[in-house]
CSV table of C-alpha atoms in Angstrom, one decimal:
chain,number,residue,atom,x,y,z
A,61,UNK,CA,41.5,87.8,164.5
A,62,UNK,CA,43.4,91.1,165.1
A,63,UNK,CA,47.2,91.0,164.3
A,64,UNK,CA,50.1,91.8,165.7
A,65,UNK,CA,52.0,94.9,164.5
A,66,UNK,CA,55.0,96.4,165.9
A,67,UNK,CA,53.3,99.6,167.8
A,68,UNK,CA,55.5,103.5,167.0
A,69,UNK,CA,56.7,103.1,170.0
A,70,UNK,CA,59.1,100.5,169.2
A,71,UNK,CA,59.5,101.4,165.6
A,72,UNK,CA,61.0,104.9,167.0
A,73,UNK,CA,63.3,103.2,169.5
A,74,UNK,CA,64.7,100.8,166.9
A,75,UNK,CA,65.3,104.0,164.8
A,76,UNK,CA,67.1,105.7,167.3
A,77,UNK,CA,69.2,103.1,168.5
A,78,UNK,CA,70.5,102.8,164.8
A,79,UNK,CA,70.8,106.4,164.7
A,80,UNK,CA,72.9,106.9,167.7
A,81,UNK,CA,74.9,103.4,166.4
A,82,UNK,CA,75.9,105.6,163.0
A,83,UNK,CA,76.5,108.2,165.3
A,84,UNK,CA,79.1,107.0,167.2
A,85,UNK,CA,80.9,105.0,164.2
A,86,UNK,CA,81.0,108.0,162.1
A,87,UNK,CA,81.2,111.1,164.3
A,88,UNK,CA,81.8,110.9,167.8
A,89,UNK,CA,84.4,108.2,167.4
A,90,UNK,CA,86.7,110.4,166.0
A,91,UNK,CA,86.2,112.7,168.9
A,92,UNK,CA,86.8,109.9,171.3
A,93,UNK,CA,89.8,109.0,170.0
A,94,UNK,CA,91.6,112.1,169.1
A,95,UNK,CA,91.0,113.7,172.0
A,96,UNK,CA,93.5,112.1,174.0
A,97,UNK,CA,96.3,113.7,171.8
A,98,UNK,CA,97.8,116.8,172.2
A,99,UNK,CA,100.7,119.4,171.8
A,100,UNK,CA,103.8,117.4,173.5
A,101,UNK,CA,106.0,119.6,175.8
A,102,UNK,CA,108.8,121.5,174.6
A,103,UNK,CA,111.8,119.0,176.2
A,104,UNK,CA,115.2,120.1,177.3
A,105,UNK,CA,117.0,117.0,175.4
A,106,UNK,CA,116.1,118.8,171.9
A,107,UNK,CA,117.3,122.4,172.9
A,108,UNK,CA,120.1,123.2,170.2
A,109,UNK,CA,122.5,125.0,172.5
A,110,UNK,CA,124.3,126.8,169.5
A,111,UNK,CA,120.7,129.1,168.9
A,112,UNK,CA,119.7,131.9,171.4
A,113,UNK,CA,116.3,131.6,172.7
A,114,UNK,CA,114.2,134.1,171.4
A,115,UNK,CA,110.7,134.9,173.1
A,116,UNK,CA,108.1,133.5,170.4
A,117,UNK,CA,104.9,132.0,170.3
A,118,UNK,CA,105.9,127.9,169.3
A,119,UNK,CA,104.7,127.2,165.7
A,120,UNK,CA,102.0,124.3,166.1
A,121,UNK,CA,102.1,122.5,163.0
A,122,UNK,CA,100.3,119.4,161.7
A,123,UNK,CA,101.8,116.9,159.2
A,124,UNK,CA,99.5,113.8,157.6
A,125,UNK,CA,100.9,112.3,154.1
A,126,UNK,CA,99.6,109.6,151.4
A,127,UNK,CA,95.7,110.4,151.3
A,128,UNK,CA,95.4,108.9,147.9
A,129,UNK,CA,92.3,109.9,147.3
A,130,UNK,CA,90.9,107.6,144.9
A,131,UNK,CA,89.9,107.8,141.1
A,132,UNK,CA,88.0,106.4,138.5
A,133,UNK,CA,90.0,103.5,137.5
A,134,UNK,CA,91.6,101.6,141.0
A,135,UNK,CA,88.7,103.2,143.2
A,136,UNK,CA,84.8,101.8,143.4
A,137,UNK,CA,82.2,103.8,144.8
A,138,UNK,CA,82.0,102.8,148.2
A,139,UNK,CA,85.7,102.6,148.5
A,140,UNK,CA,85.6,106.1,147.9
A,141,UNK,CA,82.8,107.3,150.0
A,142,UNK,CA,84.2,105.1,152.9
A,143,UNK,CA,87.7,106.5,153.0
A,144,UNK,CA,87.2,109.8,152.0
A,145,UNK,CA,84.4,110.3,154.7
A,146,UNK,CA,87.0,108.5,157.1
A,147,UNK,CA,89.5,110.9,156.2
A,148,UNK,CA,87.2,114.2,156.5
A,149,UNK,CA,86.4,113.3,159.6
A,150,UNK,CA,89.4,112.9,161.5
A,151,UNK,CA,91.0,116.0,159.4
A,152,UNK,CA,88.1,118.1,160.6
A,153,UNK,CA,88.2,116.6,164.1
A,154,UNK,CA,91.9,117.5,164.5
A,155,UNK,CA,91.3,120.6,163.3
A,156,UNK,CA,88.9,121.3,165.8
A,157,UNK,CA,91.0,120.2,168.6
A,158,UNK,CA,94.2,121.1,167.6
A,159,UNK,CA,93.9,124.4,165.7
A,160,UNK,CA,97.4,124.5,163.5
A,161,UNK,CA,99.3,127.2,162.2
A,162,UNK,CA,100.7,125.0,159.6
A,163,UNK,CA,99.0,121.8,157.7
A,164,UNK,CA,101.9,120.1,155.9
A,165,UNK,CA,100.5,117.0,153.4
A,166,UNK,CA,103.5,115.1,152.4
A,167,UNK,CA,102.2,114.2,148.9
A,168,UNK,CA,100.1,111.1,146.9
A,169,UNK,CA,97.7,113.8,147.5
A,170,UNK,CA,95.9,111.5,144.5
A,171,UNK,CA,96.0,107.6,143.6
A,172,UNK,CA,95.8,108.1,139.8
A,173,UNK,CA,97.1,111.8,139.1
A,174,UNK,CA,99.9,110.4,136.9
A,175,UNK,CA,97.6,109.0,134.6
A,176,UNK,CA,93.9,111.2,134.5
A,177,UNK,CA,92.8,113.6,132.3
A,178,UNK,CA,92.7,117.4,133.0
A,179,UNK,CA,89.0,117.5,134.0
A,180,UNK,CA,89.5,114.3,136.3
A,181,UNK,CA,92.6,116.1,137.6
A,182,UNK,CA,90.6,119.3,138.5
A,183,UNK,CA,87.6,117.2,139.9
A,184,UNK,CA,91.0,115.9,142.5
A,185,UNK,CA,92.0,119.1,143.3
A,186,UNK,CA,88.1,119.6,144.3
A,187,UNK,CA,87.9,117.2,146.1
A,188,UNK,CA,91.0,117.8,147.8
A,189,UNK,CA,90.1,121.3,149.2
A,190,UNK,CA,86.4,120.1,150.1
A,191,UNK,CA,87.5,117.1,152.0
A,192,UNK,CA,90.4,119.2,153.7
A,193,UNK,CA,89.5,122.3,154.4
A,194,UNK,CA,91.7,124.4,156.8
A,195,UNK,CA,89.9,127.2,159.2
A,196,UNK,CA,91.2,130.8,158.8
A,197,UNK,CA,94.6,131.0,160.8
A,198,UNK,CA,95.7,127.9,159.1
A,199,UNK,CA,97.9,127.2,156.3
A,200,UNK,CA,98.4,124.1,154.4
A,201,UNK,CA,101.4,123.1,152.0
A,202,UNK,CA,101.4,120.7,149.8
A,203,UNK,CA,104.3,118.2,148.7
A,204,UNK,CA,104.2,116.3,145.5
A,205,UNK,CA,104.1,112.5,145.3
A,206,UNK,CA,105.0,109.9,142.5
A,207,UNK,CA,101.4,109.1,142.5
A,208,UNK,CA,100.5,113.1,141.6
A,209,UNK,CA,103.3,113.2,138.8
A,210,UNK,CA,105.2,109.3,138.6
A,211,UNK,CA,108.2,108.2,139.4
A,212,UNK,CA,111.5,110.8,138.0
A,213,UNK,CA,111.4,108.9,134.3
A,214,UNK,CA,108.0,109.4,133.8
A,215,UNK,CA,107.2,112.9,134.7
A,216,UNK,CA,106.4,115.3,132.1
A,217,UNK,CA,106.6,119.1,132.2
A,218,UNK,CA,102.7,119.4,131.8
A,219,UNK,CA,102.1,117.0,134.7
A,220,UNK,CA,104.6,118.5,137.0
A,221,UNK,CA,103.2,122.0,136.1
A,222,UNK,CA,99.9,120.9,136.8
A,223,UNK,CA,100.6,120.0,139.8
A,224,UNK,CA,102.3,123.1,140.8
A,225,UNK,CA,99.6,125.2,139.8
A,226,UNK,CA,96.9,123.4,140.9
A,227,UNK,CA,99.0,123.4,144.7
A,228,UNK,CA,101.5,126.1,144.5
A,229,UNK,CA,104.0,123.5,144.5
A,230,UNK,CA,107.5,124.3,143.0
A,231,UNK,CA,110.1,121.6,143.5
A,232,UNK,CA,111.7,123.6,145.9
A,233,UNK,CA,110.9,126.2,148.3
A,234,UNK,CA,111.8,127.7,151.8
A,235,UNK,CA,109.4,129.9,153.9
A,236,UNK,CA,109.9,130.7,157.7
A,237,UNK,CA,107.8,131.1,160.6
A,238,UNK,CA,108.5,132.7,164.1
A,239,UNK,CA,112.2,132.4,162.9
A,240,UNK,CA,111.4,128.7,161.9
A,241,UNK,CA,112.6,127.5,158.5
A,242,UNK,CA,110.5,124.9,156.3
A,243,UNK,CA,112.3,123.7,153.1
A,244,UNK,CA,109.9,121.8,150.9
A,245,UNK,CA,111.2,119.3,148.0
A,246,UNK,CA,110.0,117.2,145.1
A,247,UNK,CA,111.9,113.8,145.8
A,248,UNK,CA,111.8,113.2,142.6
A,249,UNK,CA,113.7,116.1,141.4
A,250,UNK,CA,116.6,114.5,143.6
A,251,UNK,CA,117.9,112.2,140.7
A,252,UNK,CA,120.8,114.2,139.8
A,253,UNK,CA,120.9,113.5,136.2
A,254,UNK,CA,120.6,116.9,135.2
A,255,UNK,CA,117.1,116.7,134.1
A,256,UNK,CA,114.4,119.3,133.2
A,257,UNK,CA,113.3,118.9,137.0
A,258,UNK,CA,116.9,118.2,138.4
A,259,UNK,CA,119.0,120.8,137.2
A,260,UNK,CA,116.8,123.4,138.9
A,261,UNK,CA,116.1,121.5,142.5
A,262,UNK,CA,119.7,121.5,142.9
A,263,UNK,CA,120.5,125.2,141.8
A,264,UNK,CA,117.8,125.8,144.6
A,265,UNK,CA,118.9,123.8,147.3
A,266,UNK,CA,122.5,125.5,146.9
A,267,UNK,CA,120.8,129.3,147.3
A,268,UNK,CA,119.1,128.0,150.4
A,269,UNK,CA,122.4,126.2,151.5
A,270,UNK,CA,124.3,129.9,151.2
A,271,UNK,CA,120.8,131.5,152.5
A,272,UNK,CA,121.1,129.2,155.5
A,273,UNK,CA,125.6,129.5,155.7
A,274,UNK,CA,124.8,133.3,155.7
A,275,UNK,CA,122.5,134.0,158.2
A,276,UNK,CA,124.6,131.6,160.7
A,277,UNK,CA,127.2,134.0,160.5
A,278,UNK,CA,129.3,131.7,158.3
A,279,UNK,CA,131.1,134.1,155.5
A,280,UNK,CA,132.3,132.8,152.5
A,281,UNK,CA,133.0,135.8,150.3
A,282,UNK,CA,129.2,135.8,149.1
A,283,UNK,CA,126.8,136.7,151.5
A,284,UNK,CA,126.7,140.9,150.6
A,285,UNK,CA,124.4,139.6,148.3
A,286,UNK,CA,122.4,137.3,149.3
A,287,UNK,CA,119.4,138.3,151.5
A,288,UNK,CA,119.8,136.8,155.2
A,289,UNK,CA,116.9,135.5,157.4
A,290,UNK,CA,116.5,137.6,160.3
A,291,UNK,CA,116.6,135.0,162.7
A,292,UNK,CA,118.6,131.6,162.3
A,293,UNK,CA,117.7,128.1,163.0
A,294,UNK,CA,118.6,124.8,161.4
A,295,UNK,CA,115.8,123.7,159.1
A,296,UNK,CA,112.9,121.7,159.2
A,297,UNK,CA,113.0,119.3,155.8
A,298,UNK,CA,109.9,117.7,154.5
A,299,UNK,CA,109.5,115.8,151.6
A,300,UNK,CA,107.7,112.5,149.9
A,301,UNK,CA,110.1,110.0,150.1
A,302,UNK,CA,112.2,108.5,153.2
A,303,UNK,CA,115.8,109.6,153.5
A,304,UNK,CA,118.1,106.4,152.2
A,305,UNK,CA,117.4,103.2,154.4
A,306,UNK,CA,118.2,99.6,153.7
A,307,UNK,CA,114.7,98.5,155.0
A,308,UNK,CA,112.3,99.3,158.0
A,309,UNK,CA,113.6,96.4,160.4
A,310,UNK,CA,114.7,99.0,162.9
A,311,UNK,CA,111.4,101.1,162.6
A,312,UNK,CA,109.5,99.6,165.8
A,313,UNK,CA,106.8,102.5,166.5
A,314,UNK,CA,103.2,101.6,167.2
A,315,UNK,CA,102.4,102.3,163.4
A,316,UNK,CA,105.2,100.6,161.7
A,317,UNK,CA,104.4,97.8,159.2
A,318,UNK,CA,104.7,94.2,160.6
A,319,UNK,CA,106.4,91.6,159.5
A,320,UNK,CA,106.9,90.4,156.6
A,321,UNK,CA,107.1,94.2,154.9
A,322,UNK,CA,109.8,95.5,157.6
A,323,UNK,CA,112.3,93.4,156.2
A,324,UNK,CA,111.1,94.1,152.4
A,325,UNK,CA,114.7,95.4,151.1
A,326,UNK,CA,114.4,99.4,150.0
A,327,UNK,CA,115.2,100.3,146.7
A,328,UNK,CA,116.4,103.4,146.3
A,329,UNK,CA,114.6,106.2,144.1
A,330,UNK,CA,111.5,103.7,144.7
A,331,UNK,CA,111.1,103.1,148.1
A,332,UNK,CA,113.8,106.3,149.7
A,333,UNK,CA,116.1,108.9,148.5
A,334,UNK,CA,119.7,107.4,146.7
A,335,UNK,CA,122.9,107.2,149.4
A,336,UNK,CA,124.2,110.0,147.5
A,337,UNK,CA,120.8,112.5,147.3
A,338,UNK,CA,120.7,112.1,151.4
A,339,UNK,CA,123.9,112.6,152.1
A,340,UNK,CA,124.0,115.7,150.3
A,341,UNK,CA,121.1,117.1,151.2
A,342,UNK,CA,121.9,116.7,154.7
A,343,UNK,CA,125.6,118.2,153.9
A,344,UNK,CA,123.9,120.5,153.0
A,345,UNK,CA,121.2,122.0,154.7
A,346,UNK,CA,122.2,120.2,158.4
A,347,UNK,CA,118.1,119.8,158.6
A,348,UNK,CA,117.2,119.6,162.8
A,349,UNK,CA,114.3,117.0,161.6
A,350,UNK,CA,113.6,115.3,158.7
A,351,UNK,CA,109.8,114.5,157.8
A,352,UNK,CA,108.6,112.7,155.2
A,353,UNK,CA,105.4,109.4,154.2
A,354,UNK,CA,106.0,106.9,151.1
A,355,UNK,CA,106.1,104.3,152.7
A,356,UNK,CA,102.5,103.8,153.9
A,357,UNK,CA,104.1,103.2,158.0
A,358,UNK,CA,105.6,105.0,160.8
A,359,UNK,CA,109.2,104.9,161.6
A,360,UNK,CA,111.7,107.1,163.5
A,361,UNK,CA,115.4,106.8,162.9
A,362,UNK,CA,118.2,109.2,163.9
A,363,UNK,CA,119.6,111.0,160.7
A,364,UNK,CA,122.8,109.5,159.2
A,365,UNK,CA,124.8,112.5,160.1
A,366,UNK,CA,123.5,111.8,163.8
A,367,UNK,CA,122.4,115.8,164.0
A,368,UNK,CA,118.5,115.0,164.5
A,369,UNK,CA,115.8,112.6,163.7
A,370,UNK,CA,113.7,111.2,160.8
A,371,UNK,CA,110.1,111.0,161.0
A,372,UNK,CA,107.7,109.2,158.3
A,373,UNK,CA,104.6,109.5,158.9
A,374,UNK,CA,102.0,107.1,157.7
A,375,UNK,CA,99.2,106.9,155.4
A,376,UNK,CA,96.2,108.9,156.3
A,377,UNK,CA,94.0,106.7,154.9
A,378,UNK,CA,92.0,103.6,155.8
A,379,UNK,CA,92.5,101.7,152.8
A,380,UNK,CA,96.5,101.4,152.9
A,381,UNK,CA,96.6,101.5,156.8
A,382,UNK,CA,94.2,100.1,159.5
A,383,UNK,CA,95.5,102.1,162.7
A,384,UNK,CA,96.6,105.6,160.9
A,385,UNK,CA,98.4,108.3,162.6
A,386,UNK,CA,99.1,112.1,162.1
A,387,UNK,CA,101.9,114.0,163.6
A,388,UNK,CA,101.6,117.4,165.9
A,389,UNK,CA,104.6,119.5,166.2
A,390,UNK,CA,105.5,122.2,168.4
A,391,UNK,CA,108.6,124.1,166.7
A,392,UNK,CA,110.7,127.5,168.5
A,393,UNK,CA,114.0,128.3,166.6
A,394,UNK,CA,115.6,126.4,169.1
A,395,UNK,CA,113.9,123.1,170.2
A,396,UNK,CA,110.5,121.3,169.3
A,397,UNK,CA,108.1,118.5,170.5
A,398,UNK,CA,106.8,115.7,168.7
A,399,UNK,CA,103.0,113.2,169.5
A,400,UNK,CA,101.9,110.6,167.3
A,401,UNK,CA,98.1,110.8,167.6
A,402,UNK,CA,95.8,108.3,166.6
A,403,UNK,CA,92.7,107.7,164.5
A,404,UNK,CA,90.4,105.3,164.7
A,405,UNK,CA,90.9,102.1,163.7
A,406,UNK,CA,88.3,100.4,160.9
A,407,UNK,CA,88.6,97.2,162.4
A,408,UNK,CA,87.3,98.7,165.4
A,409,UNK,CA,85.0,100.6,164.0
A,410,UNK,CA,83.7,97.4,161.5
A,411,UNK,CA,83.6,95.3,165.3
A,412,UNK,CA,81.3,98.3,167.0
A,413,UNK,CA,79.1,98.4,163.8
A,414,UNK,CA,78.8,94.0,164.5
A,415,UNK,CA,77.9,94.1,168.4
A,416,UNK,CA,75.9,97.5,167.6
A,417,UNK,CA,73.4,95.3,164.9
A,418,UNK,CA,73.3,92.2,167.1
A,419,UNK,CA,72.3,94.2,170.7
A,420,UNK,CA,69.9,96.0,168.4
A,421,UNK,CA,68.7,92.7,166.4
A,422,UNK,CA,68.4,90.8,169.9
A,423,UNK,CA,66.5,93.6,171.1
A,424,UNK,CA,64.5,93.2,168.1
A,425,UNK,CA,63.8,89.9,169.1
A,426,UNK,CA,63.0,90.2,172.7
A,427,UNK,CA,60.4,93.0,172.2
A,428,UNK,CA,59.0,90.5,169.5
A,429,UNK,CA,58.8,87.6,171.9
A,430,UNK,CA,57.9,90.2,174.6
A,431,UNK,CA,55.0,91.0,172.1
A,432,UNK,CA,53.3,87.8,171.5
A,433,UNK,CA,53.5,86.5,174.7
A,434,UNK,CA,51.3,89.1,175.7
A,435,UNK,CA,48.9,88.9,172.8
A,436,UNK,CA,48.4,85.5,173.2
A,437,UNK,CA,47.9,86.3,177.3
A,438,UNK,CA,45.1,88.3,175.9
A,439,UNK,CA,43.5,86.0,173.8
A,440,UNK,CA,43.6,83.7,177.0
């Protein structure tokens, strides 16, 4: 008696139909999704009166932090593969759609840079500019974390240097755009013990204090000799840990941690900046926004001088946050706009993979049942 195969016909649709199911869960998803965030409108509420407006093109910049990509130790293969194709994804995506002048990473660029060997460390920085690869017309910084280095006690010259060369890096640096000013820190050089890191982070932050005094207009008996920016703004500060906070109860943004974590008491120089570290740094530099990850969640809080806002930006990644987010900013010397956008989230994706393989098995089935219903019509 003749048997019963499945004919090409169906053995190409099945095919397909998987196909277009990988399809959608790891390509056009990310479209889907990011698509529906853009560039916010400048808004009249953040104009800063005491700046004139000048006639320049906004800066559009995009700011993501904690990627960890994973290593050899904490991270098995198909961690890795998952997450890091997760996170090329919606990088590349957003770069599509979005097209930045600035990419700002706001460091744990790595999981185990504190800890791997020089080859292992190179193989990271690799990785890193494979995965996140910026178009021409873009430029990315990139901001130490503890996980690149450790914590302040346990960072050594050699690892802090590695990072620094490997990312152009230095503790501290300023660089303007379209009469925008970016200062970039090493929270952990914020100890102020006097350290090899320390010492140096502070001597900085005072020249771009008097850099910043200067250009205002405000005179002190110094400025003949001290270069001036040709257009003055207040600062945009961006960094890896959270300004001083007791805690994240009053962070209640769509990507904040849930309960029990938001009540999880902040240590400081672990989880944010000491009471002392903030308050000078915002003595001194009067930052209009503050930006900075950590943390792993969103939250927005006004700054404790109550001049501007304070923005940390969750993890990029699927393994330390289900429903990520990265930040688009539009920035004149003057004002700026602010979106959360959203990526997919795996849970969502994991639930459109489950319906996807049981419409596909059920039509499996069916065409099966289909199939010997008519065979044995034949024999009949």
């Amino acid at each position: 008696m003749r048997q019963m195969y499945p004919n090409k016909h169906f053995l190409l649709q099945t095919f397909c139909m998987i196909v277009a199911l990988f399809g959608l869960c790891e390509y056009l998803i990310y479209y889907l999704v990011q698509k529906n965030c853009t560039y916010a409108d400048l808004k009249e509420e953040n104009v800063d009166s005491d700046i004139p407006l000048y006639e320049e093109k906004p800066v559009r910049v995009m700011v993501l932090a904690d990627t960890h990509l994973l290593g050899s130790r904490h991270g098995h293969w198909f961690d890795k593969l998952r997450r890091e194709w997760q996170m090329y994804r919606a990088f590349q995506t957003a770069m599509t759609l979005h097209s930045p002048d600035l990419v700002f990473v706001l460091g744990d660029i790595t999981d185990e840079g504190l800890f791997c060997s020089k080859d292992k460390f190179e193989y990271y920085v690799k990785r890193f500019y494979s995965l996140f690869s910026v178009p021409s017309g873009t430029n990315m910084h990139v901001i130490v974390g503890n996980h690149d280095i450790g914590f302040h006690y346990g960072i050594s010259p050699y690892l802090n240097e590695r990072f620094v060369s490997a990312f152009n890096s230095p503790p501290v640096s300023m660089f303007s755009l379209r009469g925008n000013h970016f200062v970039l820190l090493n929270s952990m050089a914020l100890e102020g013990d006097g350290c090899f890191l320390c010492r140096p982070a502070e001597q900085q932050i005072t020249k771009i204090e008097q850099i910043l005094k200067c250009s205002k207009g405000i005179n002190y008996g110094k400025c003949d000799k001290i270069a001036k920016l040709n257009k003055f703004s207040r600062p945009i500060l961006l960094q890896h840990f959270p300004l001083y906070r007791q805690s994240d109860m009053d962070c209640n943004e769509p990507d904040s941690a849930h309960m029990p974590v938001k009540k999880e008491r902040f240590r400081e120089r672990w989880e944010c900046l000491s009471q002392e570290s903030t308050f000078q740094l915002l003595n001194q530099l009067h930052p209009r926004l503050a930006l900075s990850g950590h943390t792993h969640h969103g939250c927005v809080l006004p700054l404790a001088n109550g001049e501007g806002l304070e923005i940390t930006v969750p993890s990029f990644s699927w393994r330390n946050k289900n429903n990520p987010t990265y930040s688009l900013f539009l920035f004149t010397p003057n004002n700026y706009s602010w979106s959360r956008c959203h990526m997919p989230e795996e849970s969502t994706v994991i639930r459109i993979y489950m319906i996807g393989a049981f419409l596909i098995l059920a039509w499996c089935i069916y065409n099966a049942f289909v199939r010997t219903r008519r065979h044995k019509y034949k024999l009949h």
